mmCIF file of N, CA and C in Angstrom:
data_model
loop_
_atom_site.group_PDB
_atom_site.id
_atom_site.type_symbol
_atom_site.label_atom_id
_atom_site.label_comp_id
_atom_site.label_asym_id
_atom_site.label_seq_id
_atom_site.Cartn_x
_atom_site.Cartn_y
_atom_site.Cartn_z
ATOM 1 N N UNK A 73 28.830 -21.161 15.847
ATOM 2 C CA UNK A 73 28.699 -19.762 16.163
ATOM 3 C C UNK A 73 27.621 -19.589 17.218
ATOM 4 N N UNK A 74 27.638 -18.461 17.852
ATOM 5 C CA UNK A 74 26.655 -18.170 18.885
ATOM 6 C C UNK A 74 25.277 -17.998 18.238
ATOM 7 N N UNK A 75 24.229 -18.309 18.975
ATOM 8 C CA UNK A 75 22.882 -18.139 18.442
ATOM 9 C C UNK A 75 22.587 -16.705 17.993
ATOM 10 N N UNK A 76 23.114 -15.715 18.708
ATOM 11 C CA UNK A 76 22.872 -14.324 18.334
ATOM 12 C C UNK A 76 23.458 -14.028 16.957
ATOM 13 N N UNK A 77 24.637 -14.542 16.681
ATOM 14 C CA UNK A 77 25.269 -14.348 15.382
ATOM 15 C C UNK A 77 24.466 -15.034 14.289
ATOM 16 N N UNK A 78 24.037 -16.254 14.557
ATOM 17 C CA UNK A 78 23.241 -17.000 13.579
ATOM 18 C C UNK A 78 21.916 -16.292 13.313
ATOM 19 N N UNK A 79 21.271 -15.800 14.363
ATOM 20 C CA UNK A 79 19.997 -15.090 14.192
ATOM 21 C C UNK A 79 20.189 -13.845 13.333
ATOM 22 N N UNK A 80 21.282 -13.135 13.575
ATOM 23 C CA UNK A 80 21.558 -11.944 12.779
ATOM 24 C C UNK A 80 21.765 -12.318 11.311
ATOM 25 N N UNK A 81 22.507 -13.366 11.062
ATOM 26 C CA UNK A 81 22.746 -13.813 9.682
ATOM 27 C C UNK A 81 21.459 -14.291 9.018
ATOM 28 N N UNK A 82 20.537 -14.822 9.811
ATOM 29 C CA UNK A 82 19.253 -15.287 9.282
ATOM 30 C C UNK A 82 18.229 -14.156 9.180
ATOM 31 N N UNK A 83 18.543 -13.005 9.787
ATOM 32 C CA UNK A 83 17.641 -11.862 9.733
ATOM 33 C C UNK A 83 16.423 -12.004 10.625
ATOM 34 N N UNK A 84 16.600 -12.661 11.778
ATOM 35 C CA UNK A 84 15.480 -12.847 12.689
ATOM 36 C C UNK A 84 15.837 -12.348 14.087
ATOM 37 N N UNK A 85 14.804 -12.101 14.861
ATOM 38 C CA UNK A 85 14.935 -11.641 16.239
ATOM 39 C C UNK A 85 15.207 -12.845 17.130
ATOM 40 N N UNK A 86 16.371 -12.871 17.758
ATOM 41 C CA UNK A 86 16.812 -14.031 18.534
ATOM 42 C C UNK A 86 15.783 -14.468 19.570
ATOM 43 N N UNK A 87 15.223 -13.526 20.309
ATOM 44 C CA UNK A 87 14.311 -13.871 21.394
ATOM 45 C C UNK A 87 13.037 -14.558 20.899
ATOM 46 N N UNK A 88 12.752 -14.466 19.600
ATOM 47 C CA UNK A 88 11.557 -15.105 19.042
ATOM 48 C C UNK A 88 11.844 -16.499 18.479
ATOM 49 N N UNK A 89 13.104 -16.880 18.469
ATOM 50 C CA UNK A 89 13.469 -18.201 17.940
ATOM 51 C C UNK A 89 13.167 -19.276 18.981
ATOM 52 N N UNK A 90 13.075 -20.539 18.560
ATOM 53 C CA UNK A 90 12.819 -21.619 19.522
ATOM 54 C C UNK A 90 13.919 -21.719 20.578
ATOM 55 N N UNK A 91 13.545 -22.206 21.737
ATOM 56 C CA UNK A 91 14.468 -22.344 22.871
ATOM 57 C C UNK A 91 15.718 -23.138 22.505
ATOM 58 N N UNK A 92 15.549 -24.225 21.749
ATOM 59 C CA UNK A 92 16.712 -25.047 21.396
ATOM 60 C C UNK A 92 17.687 -24.284 20.486
ATOM 61 N N UNK A 93 17.188 -23.369 19.670
ATOM 62 C CA UNK A 93 18.059 -22.544 18.837
ATOM 63 C C UNK A 93 18.834 -21.564 19.720
ATOM 64 N N UNK A 94 18.134 -20.937 20.659
ATOM 65 C CA UNK A 94 18.751 -19.951 21.547
ATOM 66 C C UNK A 94 19.789 -20.567 22.475
ATOM 67 N N UNK A 95 19.576 -21.799 22.865
ATOM 68 C CA UNK A 95 20.441 -22.435 23.853
ATOM 69 C C UNK A 95 21.634 -23.151 23.234
ATOM 70 N N UNK A 96 21.587 -23.396 21.944
ATOM 71 C CA UNK A 96 22.630 -24.194 21.314
ATOM 72 C C UNK A 96 23.715 -23.379 20.638
ATOM 73 N N UNK A 97 24.521 -24.091 19.900
ATOM 74 C CA UNK A 97 25.558 -23.500 19.058
ATOM 75 C C UNK A 97 25.212 -23.902 17.634
ATOM 76 N N UNK A 98 25.377 -22.982 16.696
ATOM 77 C CA UNK A 98 25.004 -23.241 15.307
ATOM 78 C C UNK A 98 26.283 -23.360 14.472
ATOM 79 N N UNK A 99 26.442 -24.506 13.840
ATOM 80 C CA UNK A 99 27.611 -24.696 12.973
ATOM 81 C C UNK A 99 27.361 -24.014 11.628
ATOM 82 N N UNK A 100 28.407 -23.845 10.860
ATOM 83 C CA UNK A 100 28.268 -23.269 9.513
ATOM 84 C C UNK A 100 27.358 -24.135 8.648
ATOM 85 N N UNK A 101 27.514 -25.451 8.762
ATOM 86 C CA UNK A 101 26.665 -26.362 7.985
ATOM 87 C C UNK A 101 25.198 -26.214 8.380
ATOM 88 N N UNK A 102 24.950 -26.095 9.688
ATOM 89 C CA UNK A 102 23.567 -25.910 10.154
ATOM 90 C C UNK A 102 22.997 -24.584 9.660
ATOM 91 N N UNK A 103 23.808 -23.530 9.699
ATOM 92 C CA UNK A 103 23.364 -22.231 9.208
ATOM 93 C C UNK A 103 23.041 -22.315 7.712
ATOM 94 N N UNK A 104 23.924 -22.943 6.955
ATOM 95 C CA UNK A 104 23.682 -23.102 5.516
ATOM 96 C C UNK A 104 22.397 -23.877 5.260
ATOM 97 N N UNK A 105 22.160 -24.901 6.056
ATOM 98 C CA UNK A 105 20.933 -25.694 5.905
ATOM 99 C C UNK A 105 19.699 -24.860 6.254
ATOM 100 N N UNK A 106 19.788 -24.069 7.306
ATOM 101 C CA UNK A 106 18.669 -23.198 7.682
ATOM 102 C C UNK A 106 18.376 -22.184 6.574
ATOM 103 N N UNK A 107 19.423 -21.673 5.944
ATOM 104 C CA UNK A 107 19.230 -20.709 4.861
ATOM 105 C C UNK A 107 18.657 -21.381 3.616
ATOM 106 N N UNK A 108 19.138 -22.563 3.300
ATOM 107 C CA UNK A 108 18.703 -23.270 2.094
ATOM 108 C C UNK A 108 17.311 -23.880 2.243
ATOM 109 N N UNK A 109 17.034 -24.425 3.411
ATOM 110 C CA UNK A 109 15.762 -25.112 3.667
ATOM 111 C C UNK A 109 15.197 -24.656 5.014
ATOM 112 N N UNK A 110 14.698 -23.425 5.073
ATOM 113 C CA UNK A 110 14.228 -22.919 6.369
ATOM 114 C C UNK A 110 13.050 -23.729 6.905
ATOM 115 N N UNK A 111 13.117 -24.094 8.199
ATOM 116 C CA UNK A 111 11.989 -24.789 8.820
ATOM 117 C C UNK A 111 10.804 -23.828 8.980
ATOM 118 N N UNK A 112 9.670 -24.357 9.323
ATOM 119 C CA UNK A 112 8.450 -23.545 9.436
ATOM 120 C C UNK A 112 8.617 -22.377 10.404
ATOM 121 N N UNK A 113 9.278 -22.612 11.553
ATOM 122 C CA UNK A 113 9.435 -21.518 12.521
ATOM 123 C C UNK A 113 10.231 -20.358 11.934
ATOM 124 N N UNK A 114 11.219 -20.663 11.104
ATOM 125 C CA UNK A 114 12.033 -19.613 10.499
ATOM 126 C C UNK A 114 11.241 -18.888 9.410
ATOM 127 N N UNK A 115 10.513 -19.622 8.605
ATOM 128 C CA UNK A 115 9.677 -18.990 7.578
ATOM 129 C C UNK A 115 8.634 -18.083 8.224
ATOM 130 N N UNK A 116 8.052 -18.554 9.324
ATOM 131 C CA UNK A 116 7.037 -17.767 10.029
ATOM 132 C C UNK A 116 7.642 -16.488 10.613
ATOM 133 N N UNK A 117 8.816 -16.609 11.226
ATOM 134 C CA UNK A 117 9.475 -15.415 11.787
ATOM 135 C C UNK A 117 9.812 -14.401 10.696
ATOM 136 N N UNK A 118 10.312 -14.874 9.578
ATOM 137 C CA UNK A 118 10.658 -13.972 8.482
ATOM 138 C C UNK A 118 9.410 -13.291 7.910
ATOM 139 N N UNK A 119 8.314 -14.012 7.892
ATOM 140 C CA UNK A 119 7.074 -13.497 7.322
ATOM 141 C C UNK A 119 6.346 -12.560 8.287
ATOM 142 N N UNK A 120 6.235 -12.965 9.556
ATOM 143 C CA UNK A 120 5.372 -12.256 10.503
ATOM 144 C C UNK A 120 6.095 -11.516 11.619
ATOM 145 N N UNK A 121 7.367 -11.852 11.844
ATOM 146 C CA UNK A 121 8.100 -11.232 12.936
ATOM 147 C C UNK A 121 7.814 -11.926 14.245
ATOM 148 N N UNK A 122 8.231 -11.351 15.340
ATOM 149 C CA UNK A 122 8.812 -10.019 15.441
ATOM 150 C C UNK A 122 10.168 -9.930 14.741
ATOM 151 N N UNK A 123 10.442 -8.722 14.242
ATOM 152 C CA UNK A 123 11.638 -8.481 13.456
ATOM 153 C C UNK A 123 12.674 -7.696 14.258
ATOM 154 N N UNK A 124 13.971 -7.903 13.968
ATOM 155 C CA UNK A 124 15.031 -7.130 14.632
ATOM 156 C C UNK A 124 15.047 -5.692 14.117
ATOM 157 N N UNK A 125 15.689 -4.822 14.897
ATOM 158 C CA UNK A 125 15.719 -3.387 14.584
ATOM 159 C C UNK A 125 16.165 -3.080 13.165
ATOM 160 N N UNK A 126 17.254 -3.698 12.719
ATOM 161 C CA UNK A 126 17.776 -3.350 11.406
ATOM 162 C C UNK A 126 16.780 -3.675 10.297
ATOM 163 N N UNK A 127 16.013 -4.737 10.460
ATOM 164 C CA UNK A 127 15.016 -5.093 9.461
ATOM 165 C C UNK A 127 13.807 -4.161 9.540
ATOM 166 N N UNK A 128 13.422 -3.771 10.745
ATOM 167 C CA UNK A 128 12.329 -2.807 10.910
ATOM 168 C C UNK A 128 12.703 -1.507 10.213
ATOM 169 N N UNK A 129 13.916 -1.035 10.455
ATOM 170 C CA UNK A 129 14.373 0.207 9.828
ATOM 171 C C UNK A 129 14.338 0.078 8.312
ATOM 172 N N UNK A 130 14.820 -1.035 7.797
ATOM 173 C CA UNK A 130 14.830 -1.261 6.352
ATOM 174 C C UNK A 130 13.409 -1.250 5.798
ATOM 175 N N UNK A 131 12.490 -1.937 6.459
ATOM 176 C CA UNK A 131 11.108 -1.997 5.986
ATOM 177 C C UNK A 131 10.434 -0.626 6.017
ATOM 178 N N UNK A 132 10.844 0.225 6.966
ATOM 179 C CA UNK A 132 10.272 1.569 7.066
ATOM 180 C C UNK A 132 11.013 2.591 6.207
ATOM 181 N N UNK A 133 12.181 2.207 5.685
ATOM 182 C CA UNK A 133 12.954 3.123 4.845
ATOM 183 C C UNK A 133 13.660 4.205 5.633
ATOM 184 N N UNK A 134 14.103 3.837 6.851
ATOM 185 C CA UNK A 134 14.811 4.793 7.707
ATOM 186 C C UNK A 134 16.037 4.109 8.304
ATOM 187 N N UNK A 135 16.811 4.859 9.066
ATOM 188 C CA UNK A 135 17.984 4.294 9.732
ATOM 189 C C UNK A 135 17.597 3.707 11.088
ATOM 190 N N UNK A 136 18.475 2.886 11.629
ATOM 191 C CA UNK A 136 18.264 2.352 12.976
ATOM 192 C C UNK A 136 18.245 3.482 14.001
ATOM 193 N N UNK A 137 19.047 4.509 13.762
ATOM 194 C CA UNK A 137 19.044 5.673 14.654
ATOM 195 C C UNK A 137 17.694 6.378 14.618
ATOM 196 N N UNK A 138 17.078 6.389 13.443
ATOM 197 C CA UNK A 138 15.753 6.984 13.313
ATOM 198 C C UNK A 138 14.720 6.251 14.147
ATOM 199 N N UNK A 139 14.865 4.927 14.248
ATOM 200 C CA UNK A 139 13.958 4.155 15.103
ATOM 201 C C UNK A 139 14.099 4.590 16.557
ATOM 202 N N UNK A 140 15.332 4.761 16.986
ATOM 203 C CA UNK A 140 15.587 5.155 18.369
ATOM 204 C C UNK A 140 15.019 6.553 18.620
ATOM 205 N N UNK A 141 15.246 7.470 17.680
ATOM 206 C CA UNK A 141 14.712 8.830 17.836
ATOM 207 C C UNK A 141 13.190 8.813 17.934
ATOM 208 N N UNK A 142 12.557 7.860 17.258
ATOM 209 C CA UNK A 142 11.101 7.741 17.286
ATOM 210 C C UNK A 142 10.611 6.994 18.523
ATOM 211 N N UNK A 143 11.544 6.464 19.314
ATOM 212 C CA UNK A 143 11.173 5.745 20.518
ATOM 213 C C UNK A 143 10.817 4.286 20.274
ATOM 214 N N UNK A 144 11.148 3.769 19.099
ATOM 215 C CA UNK A 144 10.867 2.366 18.780
ATOM 216 C C UNK A 144 12.098 1.529 19.092
ATOM 217 N N UNK A 145 12.100 0.925 20.251
ATOM 218 C CA UNK A 145 13.262 0.155 20.680
ATOM 219 C C UNK A 145 12.974 -1.336 20.761
ATOM 220 N N UNK A 146 11.712 -1.715 20.661
ATOM 221 C CA UNK A 146 11.341 -3.123 20.750
ATOM 222 C C UNK A 146 11.166 -3.713 19.361
ATOM 223 N N UNK A 147 11.241 -5.026 19.294
ATOM 224 C CA UNK A 147 10.968 -5.732 18.043
ATOM 225 C C UNK A 147 9.503 -5.518 17.672
ATOM 226 N N UNK A 148 9.236 -5.444 16.372
ATOM 227 C CA UNK A 148 7.870 -5.254 15.888
ATOM 228 C C UNK A 148 7.493 -6.375 14.936
ATOM 229 N N UNK A 149 6.205 -6.663 14.879
ATOM 230 C CA UNK A 149 5.708 -7.650 13.930
ATOM 231 C C UNK A 149 5.485 -6.976 12.576
ATOM 232 N N UNK A 150 5.277 -7.777 11.559
ATOM 233 C CA UNK A 150 4.983 -7.253 10.231
ATOM 234 C C UNK A 150 3.716 -6.407 10.269
ATOM 235 N N UNK A 151 2.700 -6.857 10.993
ATOM 236 C CA UNK A 151 1.455 -6.092 11.100
ATOM 237 C C UNK A 151 1.683 -4.728 11.745
ATOM 238 N N UNK A 152 2.512 -4.684 12.780
ATOM 239 C CA UNK A 152 2.816 -3.408 13.434
ATOM 240 C C UNK A 152 3.574 -2.474 12.491
ATOM 241 N N UNK A 153 4.504 -3.019 11.734
ATOM 242 C CA UNK A 153 5.265 -2.215 10.768
ATOM 243 C C UNK A 153 4.330 -1.677 9.694
ATOM 244 N N UNK A 154 3.449 -2.535 9.191
ATOM 245 C CA UNK A 154 2.503 -2.101 8.168
ATOM 246 C C UNK A 154 1.549 -1.028 8.694
ATOM 247 N N UNK A 155 1.154 -1.135 9.964
ATOM 248 C CA UNK A 155 0.284 -0.124 10.572
ATOM 249 C C UNK A 155 0.992 1.233 10.626
ATOM 250 N N UNK A 156 2.280 1.219 10.957
ATOM 251 C CA UNK A 156 3.053 2.469 10.982
ATOM 252 C C UNK A 156 3.132 3.050 9.573
ATOM 253 N N UNK A 157 3.400 2.192 8.589
ATOM 254 C CA UNK A 157 3.462 2.665 7.201
ATOM 255 C C UNK A 157 2.132 3.271 6.774
ATOM 256 N N UNK A 158 1.034 2.590 7.105
ATOM 257 C CA UNK A 158 -0.292 3.090 6.728
ATOM 258 C C UNK A 158 -0.614 4.414 7.396
ATOM 259 N N UNK A 159 -0.227 4.537 8.655
ATOM 260 C CA UNK A 159 -0.469 5.773 9.403
ATOM 261 C C UNK A 159 0.416 6.908 8.882
ATOM 262 N N UNK A 160 1.629 6.558 8.452
ATOM 263 C CA UNK A 160 2.619 7.510 7.943
ATOM 264 C C UNK A 160 2.744 8.760 8.836
ATOM 265 N N UNK A 161 3.120 8.550 10.107
ATOM 266 C CA UNK A 161 3.218 9.678 11.041
ATOM 267 C C UNK A 161 4.309 10.671 10.625
ATOM 268 N N UNK A 162 4.212 11.865 11.165
ATOM 269 C CA UNK A 162 5.167 12.928 10.837
ATOM 270 C C UNK A 162 6.611 12.497 11.071
ATOM 271 N N UNK A 163 6.867 11.782 12.177
ATOM 272 C CA UNK A 163 8.243 11.365 12.463
ATOM 273 C C UNK A 163 8.782 10.460 11.370
ATOM 274 N N UNK A 164 7.914 9.606 10.789
ATOM 275 C CA UNK A 164 8.348 8.695 9.734
ATOM 276 C C UNK A 164 8.683 9.468 8.460
ATOM 277 N N UNK A 165 7.860 10.427 8.129
ATOM 278 C CA UNK A 165 8.129 11.265 6.948
ATOM 279 C C UNK A 165 9.466 11.973 7.115
ATOM 280 N N UNK A 166 9.688 12.533 8.311
ATOM 281 C CA UNK A 166 10.937 13.248 8.589
ATOM 282 C C UNK A 166 12.143 12.309 8.529
ATOM 283 N N UNK A 167 12.030 11.143 9.156
ATOM 284 C CA UNK A 167 13.145 10.194 9.173
ATOM 285 C C UNK A 167 13.452 9.647 7.780
ATOM 286 N N UNK A 168 12.427 9.445 6.966
ATOM 287 C CA UNK A 168 12.669 8.996 5.597
ATOM 288 C C UNK A 168 13.424 10.060 4.810
ATOM 289 N N UNK A 169 13.050 11.315 4.998
ATOM 290 C CA UNK A 169 13.746 12.409 4.308
ATOM 291 C C UNK A 169 15.191 12.502 4.776
ATOM 292 N N UNK A 170 15.406 12.376 6.074
ATOM 293 C CA UNK A 170 16.757 12.416 6.628
ATOM 294 C C UNK A 170 17.600 11.280 6.075
ATOM 295 N N UNK A 171 17.026 10.080 6.026
ATOM 296 C CA UNK A 171 17.745 8.911 5.525
ATOM 297 C C UNK A 171 18.062 9.067 4.039
ATOM 298 N N UNK A 172 17.131 9.614 3.291
ATOM 299 C CA UNK A 172 17.348 9.835 1.858
ATOM 300 C C UNK A 172 18.493 10.832 1.642
ATOM 301 N N UNK A 173 18.519 11.898 2.430
ATOM 302 C CA UNK A 173 19.611 12.882 2.343
ATOM 303 C C UNK A 173 20.947 12.236 2.692
ATOM 304 N N UNK A 174 20.956 11.428 3.727
ATOM 305 C CA UNK A 174 22.179 10.743 4.141
ATOM 306 C C UNK A 174 22.697 9.845 3.023
ATOM 307 N N UNK A 175 21.805 9.055 2.430
ATOM 308 C CA UNK A 175 22.204 8.152 1.349
ATOM 309 C C UNK A 175 22.716 8.933 0.140
ATOM 310 N N UNK A 176 22.087 10.059 -0.169
ATOM 311 C CA UNK A 176 22.536 10.884 -1.290
ATOM 312 C C UNK A 176 23.935 11.445 -1.018
ATOM 313 N N UNK A 177 24.173 11.900 0.196
ATOM 314 C CA UNK A 177 25.494 12.419 0.568
ATOM 315 C C UNK A 177 26.539 11.311 0.544
ATOM 316 N N UNK A 178 26.163 10.141 1.019
ATOM 317 C CA UNK A 178 27.062 8.992 0.989
ATOM 318 C C UNK A 178 27.444 8.649 -0.459
ATOM 319 N N UNK A 179 26.485 8.674 -1.354
ATOM 320 C CA UNK A 179 26.748 8.396 -2.769
ATOM 321 C C UNK A 179 27.633 9.477 -3.383
ATOM 322 N N UNK A 180 27.372 10.742 -3.013
ATOM 323 C CA UNK A 180 28.180 11.842 -3.533
ATOM 324 C C UNK A 180 29.630 11.704 -3.101
ATOM 325 N N UNK A 181 29.841 11.355 -1.839
ATOM 326 C CA UNK A 181 31.210 11.197 -1.337
ATOM 327 C C UNK A 181 31.907 10.003 -1.981
ATOM 328 N N UNK A 182 31.171 8.931 -2.211
ATOM 329 C CA UNK A 182 31.750 7.760 -2.868
ATOM 330 C C UNK A 182 32.155 8.101 -4.302
ATOM 331 N N UNK A 183 31.317 8.844 -4.986
ATOM 332 C CA UNK A 183 31.626 9.256 -6.357
ATOM 333 C C UNK A 183 32.842 10.186 -6.373
ATOM 334 N N UNK A 184 32.906 11.090 -5.409
ATOM 335 C CA UNK A 184 34.046 11.995 -5.307
ATOM 336 C C UNK A 184 35.338 11.202 -5.079
ATOM 337 N N UNK A 185 35.280 10.205 -4.214
ATOM 338 C CA UNK A 185 36.453 9.382 -3.924
ATOM 339 C C UNK A 185 36.881 8.610 -5.184
ATOM 340 N N UNK A 186 35.921 8.085 -5.936
ATOM 341 C CA UNK A 186 36.252 7.370 -7.187
ATOM 342 C C UNK A 186 36.897 8.317 -8.188
ATOM 343 N N UNK A 187 36.368 9.520 -8.287
ATOM 344 C CA UNK A 187 36.913 10.521 -9.223
ATOM 345 C C UNK A 187 38.330 10.890 -8.841
ATOM 346 N N UNK A 188 38.584 11.058 -7.545
ATOM 347 C CA UNK A 188 39.918 11.406 -7.071
ATOM 348 C C UNK A 188 40.904 10.263 -7.303
ATOM 349 N N UNK A 189 40.439 9.019 -7.219
ATOM 350 C CA UNK A 189 41.296 7.861 -7.502
ATOM 351 C C UNK A 189 41.735 7.838 -8.942
ATOM 352 N N UNK A 190 40.822 8.226 -9.833
ATOM 353 C CA UNK A 190 41.102 8.200 -11.272
ATOM 354 C C UNK A 190 42.102 9.298 -11.685
ATOM 355 N N UNK A 191 42.172 10.355 -10.911
ATOM 356 C CA UNK A 191 43.076 11.468 -11.262
ATOM 357 C C UNK A 191 44.504 11.177 -10.959
#
């Protein structure tokens, strides 16, 4: 598979991976080995970042769209994410509320669909 696909499956930011990872092709066996026995570079990336957008959003409790609305388009380190959490800016409070409402509506619609299936 392409390095970008493998990086996504590993939950890491491709541009922060070693050059040989970025330049190569990753087999399923290699991916499984990386997941089962992550090398130091992978453990370090997972621990400290920089992290990809979807993981940043997850760590902040908001959507990826919320990151864009806040102007956060670059990868962030764990320390940068923690600083944002500690600061708890108004945009983060708003985006968390928006995301919570979205998830609640999504759950309501899923429950409605299940109820309609049962009828």
